[in-house]
Amino acid sequence: MLVVGLMRLGDQEARLQESFPDIDFKFYKHPSELPIDVQQEMDVLISYHQEVNETFIENAPKLKWIAWYATGVNSLPFETLKEKGIQLSNAGGVHAQQLTEFLFAYILDDYKELKEIYAEQQEKVYNRKRVTPSVKDQHILFLGTGKIPQRAAQVAQILGMKTIGLNTTGHTADYFDETYPISNRQQVYEKADIVVNLLPETVDTRYLLTTEDFKVMNPHTLFVNLGRGTIARETDIVNALRNNSIRKAYLDVFEQEPLDSNSELYQLDNVFLTPHISGSHADNKKLATDIFSNNLKSFLNNGELIENKVNIDKGY
Amino acid sequence: MLVVGLMRLGDQEARLQESFPDIDFKFYKHPSELPIDVQQEMDVLISYHQEVNETFIENAPKLKWIAWYATGVNSLPFETLKEKGIQLSNAGGVHAQQLTEFLFAYILDDYKELKEIYAEQQEKVYNRKRVTPSVKDQHILFLGTGKIPQRAAQVAQILGMKTIGLNTTGHTADYFDETYPISNRQQVYEKADIVVNLLPETVDTRYLLTTEDFKVMNPHTLFVNLGRGTIARETDIVNALRNNSIRKAYLDVFEQEPLDSNSELYQLDNVFLTPHISGSHADNKKLATDIFSNNLKSFLNNGELIENKVNIDKGY
């Protein structure tokens, strides 16, 4: 059996080879370095590259499983995978810790007014009168109630916040005080002080948030996007921030990535931009390889994936 | 019975008068407005002002209880209080939520490199390669294991951190993985990535941390001071930051307050300064009045304080 990685995994490569001595592993720095004869022979692919498109799959006739080393799988050609019966797993959950840390870094940066205080420090101003708002009893609304939102909601609750979750049916989820169907979201926004998108990109979530969504949010809303940039058009977000339909945004993902230096987002004062790094972590390769190893054991045994299998019909 | 407040309590004044209709409450904007005849008649004092010194107490012969509306009581004349049998309560715990929010605002600002990212945003630089360290498995060492450190340690544990506490005897405390006597602290620093001071000022904590303490901390240490500025001399902190004995500091309290605009701290790059505001909250008066009301009920009943009574011998 041949397993091909389209990126180097550092010390995880030796770990895999030791754990699975009968398997042939080949790792390349980049998809462009993959020889066509290897592509035609590979059974399993490790990747997170947009180069893995329909043509790529057509040229990999023996491929049975793609182990995606990221969470968002939206760039993959789902129809082709379905047609060819190729299984898909992702690294969902690996990023929960880092995303949660960024979420609370953002929220506390805003609520504790760190940027304003730091500006005063630069001016040697000691403003003893500043009273910052508390996050206690603030209502935080999550689009999505899966593994990552649950981890974030757990931390929010310990900090004294009220957690509200939106998902397809409005079913309950751990660490959420209330949950509602996402189709009713425009009636739920009025409860929320903070709105956080953690949804993956699917046909259902693409451009889910419209001008109307931002319009009915509270004007003091802090909007955080750690999911996918395609949840809303950039122009709609820019307008909402410019018209003060919402107070402020912290954005890690964008409709077009990398963000163009001409983006109007760079012109606004009430937005904080991070370059799609909220899931990045030095340990991600190790954690994703933990999932891969568990799946590989099972795959060798009976052809089934047991962890983080993506439902190709649903797209997550 | 006459209860005097040396500051206005807003809507808490009517609340107290309604709850205790038989008591005479008088509130003044500032200690300087207190008439001497009222001072001589008062039984209970609500204050947090440094004007409450030995002379002030001598001119209040009927005073039986000082309800301090702050946590740190170090400015009070303890010997005089003891001599006259005046009881003391403070507002300890009221500030736990805000202090905890500031602590994690600081830590996540540092670990998620928000200031560096924001500087790049100003330059329209989209640096996709940045990988920020995680707080997971980082060791956070608290000087103090009382109510406030316990609240902070609870949040630290949920974020995946390891919590170490220092107190007088090394006794265990809720939410601490390990505890040690504060006298052994120089042997404990090597375990710590983050060192947080939350100790009150007492004769034992004044200038507790010396050059030697900073020297034996890990060079990557993040030092946070949310307790009292007199835990260390400012020159020792400046030198530790300048010599890179420690990596960085977030300071809310200072040896001299307000911080002088000539302070060398303003010259350093690896320090973030907030103007002793980490305990300030719009709700503090309400929360401190909750404690005061409970104590007043008990005080009227049997002369005893039941909540947040300060041990005058220990000083906290």
XYZ file of C-alpha atoms in Angstrom:
632
model
C 0.000 0.000 0.000
C 1.277 3.452 -0.919
C 0.545 6.527 1.238
C 1.556 9.880 -0.249
C 1.879 13.162 1.641
C 1.902 16.405 -0.351
C 3.735 18.176 2.480
C 6.539 17.215 4.843
C 5.488 16.122 8.319
C 8.821 16.487 10.145
C 9.298 13.938 12.907
C 5.801 12.559 12.252
C 7.150 10.836 9.128
C 9.468 8.546 11.128
C 6.676 7.968 13.624
C 4.339 6.740 10.866
C 6.988 4.563 9.238
C 7.780 2.935 12.597
C 4.128 2.351 13.449
C 3.297 0.939 10.012
C 6.483 -0.790 8.767
C 4.672 -2.618 5.921
C 3.380 0.556 4.310
C 5.261 2.555 1.732
C 5.202 6.261 2.703
C 6.342 9.000 0.337
C 6.396 12.689 1.298
C 6.857 15.695 -0.978
C 7.356 19.351 -0.142
C 4.605 20.527 -2.445
C 1.996 19.060 -4.848
C 4.083 20.261 -7.829
C 6.856 17.827 -6.860
C 4.640 14.733 -7.056
C 5.767 12.460 -9.952
C 2.866 11.305 -12.146
C 3.765 7.602 -11.725
C 3.514 7.956 -7.929
C 0.197 9.769 -8.290
C -1.124 6.885 -10.401
C -0.102 4.289 -7.821
C -1.131 5.943 -4.546
C -3.857 4.435 -2.340
C -4.024 7.102 0.348
C -3.353 10.836 0.100
C -2.384 13.264 2.892
C -2.937 16.869 1.833
C -4.659 20.198 2.441
C -3.891 21.747 -0.954
C -6.247 23.321 -3.436
C -4.316 21.486 -6.151
C -6.354 18.409 -5.211
C -9.080 19.078 -7.768
C -11.062 16.975 -10.224
C -8.144 16.528 -12.661
C -5.833 15.545 -9.831
C -8.289 12.838 -8.746
C -8.713 11.586 -12.321
C -4.943 11.038 -12.401
C -5.023 8.982 -9.194
C -7.052 5.933 -10.247
C -6.154 3.812 -7.197
C -6.971 6.496 -4.606
C -9.331 5.225 -1.876
C -8.946 7.754 0.938
C -7.966 11.406 1.303
C -6.732 12.278 4.801
C -7.244 16.047 4.851
C -4.871 17.738 7.315
C -7.163 20.757 7.750
C -10.768 21.205 8.911
C -12.392 22.999 5.976
C -12.848 20.597 3.038
C -14.790 22.973 0.804
C -12.125 23.155 -1.946
C -12.418 19.421 -2.742
C -14.395 18.088 -5.746
C -17.174 16.341 -3.824
C -19.027 14.973 -6.855
C -15.878 13.276 -8.109
C -15.107 11.791 -4.700
C -18.624 10.413 -4.447
C -18.540 8.992 -7.966
C -15.234 7.216 -7.337
C -16.121 6.081 -3.805
C -13.151 7.885 -2.270
C -13.402 8.313 1.496
C -12.512 11.567 3.200
C -11.376 12.395 6.727
C -10.408 15.816 8.061
C -8.495 17.272 11.014
C -11.576 18.747 12.697
C -11.066 19.386 16.385
C -7.303 19.726 16.054
C -7.843 23.446 15.729
C -10.354 23.806 18.565
C -7.791 24.915 21.128
C -6.085 27.536 18.948
C -9.387 28.880 17.598
C -10.718 29.160 21.139
C -7.604 31.024 22.248
C -7.936 33.473 19.351
C -11.645 33.968 20.014
C -11.047 34.985 23.635
C -7.941 36.981 22.725
C -10.212 38.991 20.394
C -13.120 39.346 22.829
C -10.927 40.354 25.772
C -8.843 42.697 23.598
C -12.105 44.458 22.778
C -13.834 44.370 26.180
C -10.710 45.321 28.162
C -9.927 48.074 25.604
C -6.289 47.012 25.300
C -5.617 48.901 22.083
C -6.932 52.162 23.542
C -4.908 51.643 26.724
C -1.766 50.825 24.729
C -2.212 54.003 22.691
C -2.335 55.938 25.981
C 0.823 54.158 27.160
C 2.614 55.419 24.039
C 1.551 58.958 25.038
C 2.550 58.331 28.696
C -1.044 58.975 29.746
C -2.155 57.321 33.007
C -5.940 57.309 32.798
C -7.059 55.955 36.165
C -10.742 56.699 35.373
C -11.177 54.078 32.637
C -13.821 51.494 33.543
C -13.958 48.594 31.087
C -17.065 46.475 30.523
C -17.135 42.912 31.812
C -17.890 39.846 29.686
C -19.925 38.440 32.589
C -23.577 37.939 31.572
C -22.821 38.948 27.994
C -24.633 36.781 25.448
C -22.425 35.091 22.890
C -24.143 33.595 19.850
C -22.350 30.917 17.833
C -23.169 29.987 14.250
C -22.407 26.281 14.571
C -22.521 24.002 17.625
C -19.986 21.322 16.660
C -16.719 20.368 18.345
C -15.040 23.752 17.994
C -18.027 25.902 19.088
C -18.558 23.553 22.045
C -14.966 24.030 23.203
C -15.318 27.805 22.852
C -18.711 27.791 24.612
C -17.195 25.841 27.503
C -14.667 28.619 28.083
C -17.347 31.295 27.618
C -19.481 29.720 30.341
C -16.582 29.594 32.816
C -16.060 33.309 32.142
C -19.691 33.906 33.155
C -21.119 34.400 29.669
C -24.468 33.113 28.367
C -24.066 30.844 25.345
C -26.503 30.566 22.457
C -25.994 28.181 19.533
C -27.446 28.028 16.035
C -27.520 24.744 14.098
C -29.623 23.086 11.403
C -32.489 21.888 13.608
C -32.003 23.808 16.847
C -30.998 20.612 18.665
C -29.265 20.959 22.055
C -25.493 20.768 22.356
C -23.026 20.613 25.261
C -22.093 23.967 26.825
C -24.952 25.826 25.145
C -27.582 27.493 27.355
C -29.942 27.850 24.388
C -29.998 26.580 20.798
C -32.142 27.562 17.809
C -32.477 26.546 14.161
C -30.196 28.650 12.009
C -33.148 29.534 9.796
C -34.573 31.544 12.734
C -31.340 33.424 13.333
C -32.746 36.865 12.510
C -35.114 36.535 15.483
C -32.273 35.458 17.763
C -29.734 38.219 17.072
C -31.460 40.657 19.419
C -30.350 38.469 22.343
C -26.702 38.615 21.324
C -23.872 40.957 22.289
C -21.287 38.914 20.390
C -21.897 36.887 17.178
C -19.273 34.282 16.248
C -19.172 32.388 12.957
C -17.511 28.984 13.200
C -19.380 27.295 10.351
C -17.538 25.386 7.609
C -18.153 26.363 3.995
C -20.877 24.267 2.381
C -23.512 24.989 -0.242
C -25.831 25.919 2.641
C -23.472 28.314 4.433
C -22.044 30.104 1.395
C -23.227 33.727 1.645
C -25.666 32.721 4.386
C -25.307 36.130 6.076
C -26.761 38.997 4.080
C -27.177 42.731 4.533
C -30.429 41.950 6.339
C -28.598 39.802 8.934
C -26.224 42.611 9.883
C -29.096 45.093 9.880
C -31.084 43.190 12.526
C -28.086 42.547 14.811
C -27.781 44.847 17.855
C -25.780 47.987 17.014
C -23.344 47.149 19.840
C -22.653 43.692 18.344
C -19.087 42.427 18.166
C -18.866 40.150 15.108
C -16.143 37.475 14.942
C -15.450 35.308 11.893
C -13.239 32.285 12.499
C -15.141 29.949 10.146
C -14.945 30.717 6.452
C -14.791 34.057 4.667
C -17.598 33.087 2.306
C -20.187 33.251 5.099
C -20.868 36.812 3.850
C -19.797 39.107 1.035
C -16.926 41.368 2.025
C -18.875 44.396 0.813
C -21.737 43.518 3.185
C -19.358 43.299 6.148
C -17.649 46.549 5.156
C -21.009 48.317 4.867
C -22.249 46.960 8.188
C -19.100 48.268 9.897
C -19.195 51.573 8.043
C -22.907 52.183 8.801
C -22.457 51.041 12.410
C -25.077 48.319 11.922
C -22.602 46.471 14.123
C -19.971 47.975 16.424
C -16.813 46.097 15.509
C -15.455 42.962 13.835
C -12.528 40.607 14.350
C -11.955 38.655 11.143
C -9.539 35.800 10.506
C -11.032 34.594 7.203
C -11.990 36.460 4.056
C -14.090 36.091 0.943
C -10.854 36.272 -1.095
C -7.653 34.959 0.481
C -5.045 36.263 0.817
C -6.785 39.543 1.527
C -5.986 42.061 -1.181
C -4.028 45.064 0.078
C -6.671 47.224 -1.643
C -9.456 45.672 0.422
C -11.717 48.274 1.990
C -11.377 46.362 5.256
C -7.919 47.915 5.604
C -9.558 51.376 5.571
C -11.773 50.807 8.605
C -11.018 51.650 12.237
C -13.492 49.236 13.777
C -12.042 45.994 12.467
C -9.140 43.793 13.540
C -7.755 41.480 10.850
C -5.686 38.329 11.336
C -4.362 36.461 8.264
C -6.209 33.095 8.538
C -3.874 31.917 11.279
C -6.314 31.206 14.082
C -6.049 27.467 13.510
C -2.288 27.353 12.997
C -0.280 25.613 15.645
C 3.183 24.098 15.854
C 1.555 20.859 17.084
C -1.093 20.630 14.378
C 0.900 18.063 12.381
C 1.245 15.845 15.408
C -2.426 16.143 16.331
C -3.583 15.528 12.749
C -1.242 12.532 12.583
C -2.834 11.135 15.763
C -6.173 11.102 13.928
C -4.576 9.726 10.757
C -2.877 6.863 12.646
C -6.111 5.795 14.298
C -7.855 5.829 10.955
C -5.030 4.007 9.175
C -5.142 1.147 11.704
C -8.852 0.740 11.112
C -8.531 1.249 7.341
C -5.948 -1.568 7.120
C -8.203 -3.759 9.181
C -11.551 -3.333 7.463
C -11.358 -0.369 5.084
C -13.324 1.909 7.443
C -12.411 5.305 8.899
C -13.281 5.649 12.595
C -12.386 9.258 13.377
C -13.328 12.558 11.697
C -14.881 10.906 8.655
C -16.442 13.573 6.454
C -19.966 12.943 5.268
C -19.545 13.776 1.597
C -23.274 14.376 1.126
C -23.377 16.972 3.890
C -19.941 18.425 3.171
C -18.654 18.343 6.787
C -26.926 54.417 64.473
C -25.069 56.596 61.972
C -23.452 55.143 58.850
C -21.274 57.542 56.839
C -20.068 57.037 53.274
C -17.157 59.125 52.029
C -18.297 58.659 48.434
C -21.668 58.616 46.693
C -23.120 55.182 45.934
C -25.716 56.148 43.327
C -28.820 53.955 43.460
C -27.230 51.856 46.193
C -27.976 54.667 48.661
C -31.766 54.310 48.301
C -31.390 50.540 48.422
C -29.600 50.746 51.795
C -32.052 53.245 53.240
C -34.990 51.024 52.223
C -33.396 47.873 53.619
C -32.424 49.542 56.886
C -35.083 52.220 57.601
C -33.992 52.720 61.225
C -30.431 53.633 60.329
C -29.240 57.140 59.555
C -27.151 57.115 56.363
C -25.111 60.136 55.260
C -23.110 60.184 52.013
C -20.504 62.730 50.940
C -18.751 63.174 47.620
C -15.297 63.243 49.149
C -13.646 62.959 52.597
C -12.972 66.716 52.544
C -16.724 67.387 52.690
C -17.302 65.453 55.893
C -18.363 67.833 58.720
C -16.401 67.277 61.944
C -19.571 66.838 64.018
C -20.711 63.995 61.739
C -17.262 62.424 61.956
C -17.487 62.504 65.749
C -20.874 60.804 65.775
C -20.466 58.095 63.138
C -20.615 54.416 64.108
C -19.820 52.891 60.731
C -17.671 54.242 57.889
C -17.821 53.338 54.191
C -14.649 54.430 52.382
C -11.594 53.502 50.320
C -9.692 56.770 50.794
C -6.155 57.319 51.989
C -7.504 60.221 54.073
C -8.631 57.567 56.554
C -5.429 57.743 58.611
C -4.569 57.805 62.324
C -5.745 61.415 62.844
C -9.004 60.703 61.041
C -9.670 57.754 63.364
C -8.801 59.813 66.454
C -11.517 62.272 65.409
C -14.118 59.495 65.111
C -14.417 58.297 68.728
C -17.607 56.278 68.204
C -16.364 54.390 65.127
C -16.786 50.619 65.458
C -16.479 49.328 61.887
C -14.849 50.427 58.653
C -16.475 48.908 55.562
C -13.673 49.266 53.015
C -15.069 49.372 49.465
C -11.785 48.114 47.943
C -9.676 44.988 48.405
C -6.270 46.378 49.411
C -6.376 47.733 52.967
C -2.690 48.540 53.276
C -3.137 52.335 53.620
C -5.108 51.976 56.876
C -3.509 52.594 60.330
C -3.703 49.023 61.631
C -2.195 49.700 65.054
C -4.808 52.373 65.741
C -7.654 50.119 64.581
C -6.430 47.337 66.864
C -6.014 49.665 69.839
C -9.527 51.026 69.451
C -11.148 47.696 68.658
C -12.461 48.890 65.288
C -13.522 46.075 62.958
C -12.631 46.090 59.283
C -14.222 44.456 56.258
C -13.122 44.808 52.648
C -14.553 44.225 49.180
C -12.302 41.237 48.411
C -13.730 39.021 45.704
C -15.746 41.805 44.105
C -12.818 42.362 41.791
C -12.178 38.701 40.983
C -14.114 38.734 37.698
C -12.555 41.913 36.297
C -9.037 40.948 37.413
C -9.471 37.535 35.802
C -10.651 39.124 32.554
C -7.632 41.441 32.503
C -5.250 38.586 33.300
C -6.433 36.521 30.315
C -6.679 39.597 28.100
C -2.969 40.151 28.847
C -1.912 36.510 28.438
C -3.823 35.998 25.180
C -2.687 39.377 23.819
C 0.858 38.130 24.331
C 0.488 34.487 23.220
C -1.665 35.279 20.166
C 0.735 38.148 19.251
C -2.138 40.594 18.703
C 0.009 43.710 18.848
C 2.402 42.359 16.205
C -0.522 41.295 13.993
C -2.222 44.672 14.389
C 1.016 46.434 13.397
C 1.024 44.298 10.223
C -2.622 45.208 9.568
C -1.618 48.891 9.640
C 0.973 48.081 6.957
C -1.555 45.975 4.978
C 0.701 42.941 5.418
C -1.052 39.546 5.261
C 1.400 37.194 6.955
C -0.158 33.748 6.544
C 2.978 32.058 7.954
C 2.609 33.284 11.535
C 2.198 30.414 14.002
C 1.370 31.602 17.517
C 2.134 29.573 20.644
C -0.708 27.956 22.564
C -1.396 28.453 26.261
C -2.232 24.751 26.541
C 0.141 22.974 28.939
C 1.811 26.263 29.863
C 2.552 26.524 33.584
C 1.095 29.552 35.314
C 2.435 30.362 38.776
C 0.354 32.542 41.086
C 1.729 34.437 44.086
C -1.340 34.072 46.290
C -4.029 31.344 46.322
C -7.004 33.271 47.770
C -10.385 34.015 46.195
C -9.044 35.989 43.246
C -6.203 33.603 42.285
C -8.632 30.675 42.597
C -11.035 32.293 40.160
C -8.179 32.994 37.743
C -6.780 29.466 38.166
C -10.215 28.005 37.370
C -10.194 29.754 33.992
C -6.544 28.795 33.408
C -7.364 25.118 33.925
C -10.272 25.229 31.464
C -7.873 26.714 28.928
C -5.603 23.684 29.420
C -2.968 25.366 31.559
C -1.183 23.881 34.588
C -1.698 25.929 37.737
C 0.848 26.378 40.531
C 0.148 28.418 43.648
C 2.386 29.970 46.296
C 1.048 30.754 49.770
C 2.371 31.025 53.312
C 2.474 27.315 54.141
C 2.109 25.618 50.776
C -1.393 24.396 51.684
C -3.631 23.128 48.867
C -6.243 25.388 47.274
C -9.094 24.860 44.805
C -8.101 24.933 41.115
C -4.371 24.605 41.859
C -2.529 21.553 40.507
C 0.411 22.210 42.835
C 1.065 24.552 45.765
C 4.292 25.492 47.555
C 5.319 27.745 50.442
C 6.165 31.200 49.165
C 9.516 31.012 50.949
C 10.547 28.278 48.462
C 9.501 30.298 45.432
C 12.984 30.580 43.952
C 13.043 26.802 43.531
C 9.605 26.828 41.898
C 10.131 29.503 39.235
C 11.851 27.068 36.882
C 8.506 25.284 36.418
C 6.748 28.483 35.358
C 6.141 30.073 31.967
C 3.938 32.810 33.444
C 4.301 34.375 36.928
C 1.315 36.332 38.257
C 1.345 38.459 41.408
C -2.054 38.781 43.064
C -0.826 39.324 46.626
C -2.121 42.201 48.746
C 0.397 44.584 50.288
C 1.384 43.563 53.814
C 4.586 43.865 55.818
C 5.482 40.395 54.506
C 4.846 41.081 50.812
C 6.369 44.562 50.598
C 9.399 44.219 48.307
C 9.140 40.451 48.506
C 10.480 40.054 44.961
C 14.102 41.054 44.574
C 16.650 41.127 41.767
C 17.448 37.521 42.669
C 13.810 36.458 42.074
C 13.795 37.826 38.530
C 17.245 36.369 37.884
C 16.153 32.801 38.647
C 12.892 33.006 36.631
C 12.976 31.403 33.164
C 14.160 33.894 30.528
C 10.910 33.303 28.592
C 8.797 34.231 31.635
C 5.792 36.500 31.198
C 5.406 38.467 34.446
C 1.997 39.916 35.365
C 1.379 42.209 38.331
C -2.267 42.696 39.306
C -1.654 42.738 43.082
C 0.241 45.693 44.483
C 3.093 47.694 42.955
C 5.182 47.372 46.093
C 5.758 43.642 45.494
C 9.052 44.725 43.859
C 11.053 47.908 43.319
C 10.352 49.474 39.953
C 14.090 49.622 39.215
C 14.326 45.839 39.725
C 11.467 45.210 37.282
C 12.958 47.645 34.748
C 16.358 45.949 35.010
C 14.869 42.471 34.675
C 13.063 43.540 31.485
C 16.071 45.412 30.142
C 18.492 42.519 30.807
C 15.988 39.993 29.477
C 16.028 38.120 32.792
C 12.349 37.837 31.910
C 10.739 38.172 28.482
C 7.894 40.600 29.056
C 5.661 42.154 31.710
C 2.044 43.306 31.944
C 1.708 45.671 34.894
C -1.450 47.225 36.325
C 0.035 48.414 39.632
C 3.173 50.397 40.386
C 5.532 51.208 43.239
C 4.456 54.871 42.903
C 0.939 55.607 41.672
C 0.018 57.326 39.485
C 3.000 56.236 37.413
C 5.283 59.194 36.759
C 5.532 60.111 33.084
C 9.323 59.988 33.534
C 9.189 56.361 34.652
C 11.688 54.180 32.817
C 8.865 51.691 32.260
C 7.588 54.016 29.531
C 10.910 53.568 27.713
C 10.684 49.791 27.356
C 9.283 47.800 24.438
C 8.598 44.600 26.362
C 6.076 45.951 28.842
C 2.356 46.694 28.672
C 1.054 49.163 31.267
C -2.526 49.614 32.449
C -3.338 52.393 34.958
C -4.506 50.386 38.025
C -7.877 49.730 36.436
C -7.984 45.949 36.407
C -10.395 45.874 39.341
C -12.620 48.739 38.175
C -16.131 47.845 37.171
C -19.375 49.708 36.806
C -20.984 47.139 39.130
C -18.388 47.324 41.892
C -20.531 49.584 44.075
C -23.444 47.179 43.860
C -21.293 44.143 44.602
C -19.523 45.845 47.512
C -22.926 46.933 48.845
C -24.114 43.313 48.691
C -21.283 42.433 51.090
C -21.933 45.512 53.230
C -25.657 44.708 53.561
C -24.972 41.157 54.702
C -22.492 42.429 57.256
C -24.786 45.227 58.449
C -27.602 42.773 59.157
C -25.279 40.664 61.248
C -23.642 43.693 62.877
C -27.046 45.008 64.010
C -27.904 41.590 65.335
C -24.807 40.695 67.333
C -22.016 43.131 66.447
C -20.188 40.595 64.245
C -19.116 40.786 60.606
C -19.833 37.623 58.628
C -18.338 38.344 55.211
C -14.885 39.588 54.134
C -13.764 40.442 57.652
C -10.123 41.519 57.577
C -7.839 39.919 60.124
C -6.102 43.026 61.424
C -3.150 41.037 62.760
C -2.474 39.486 59.358
C -3.384 42.543 57.334
C -5.713 40.790 54.864
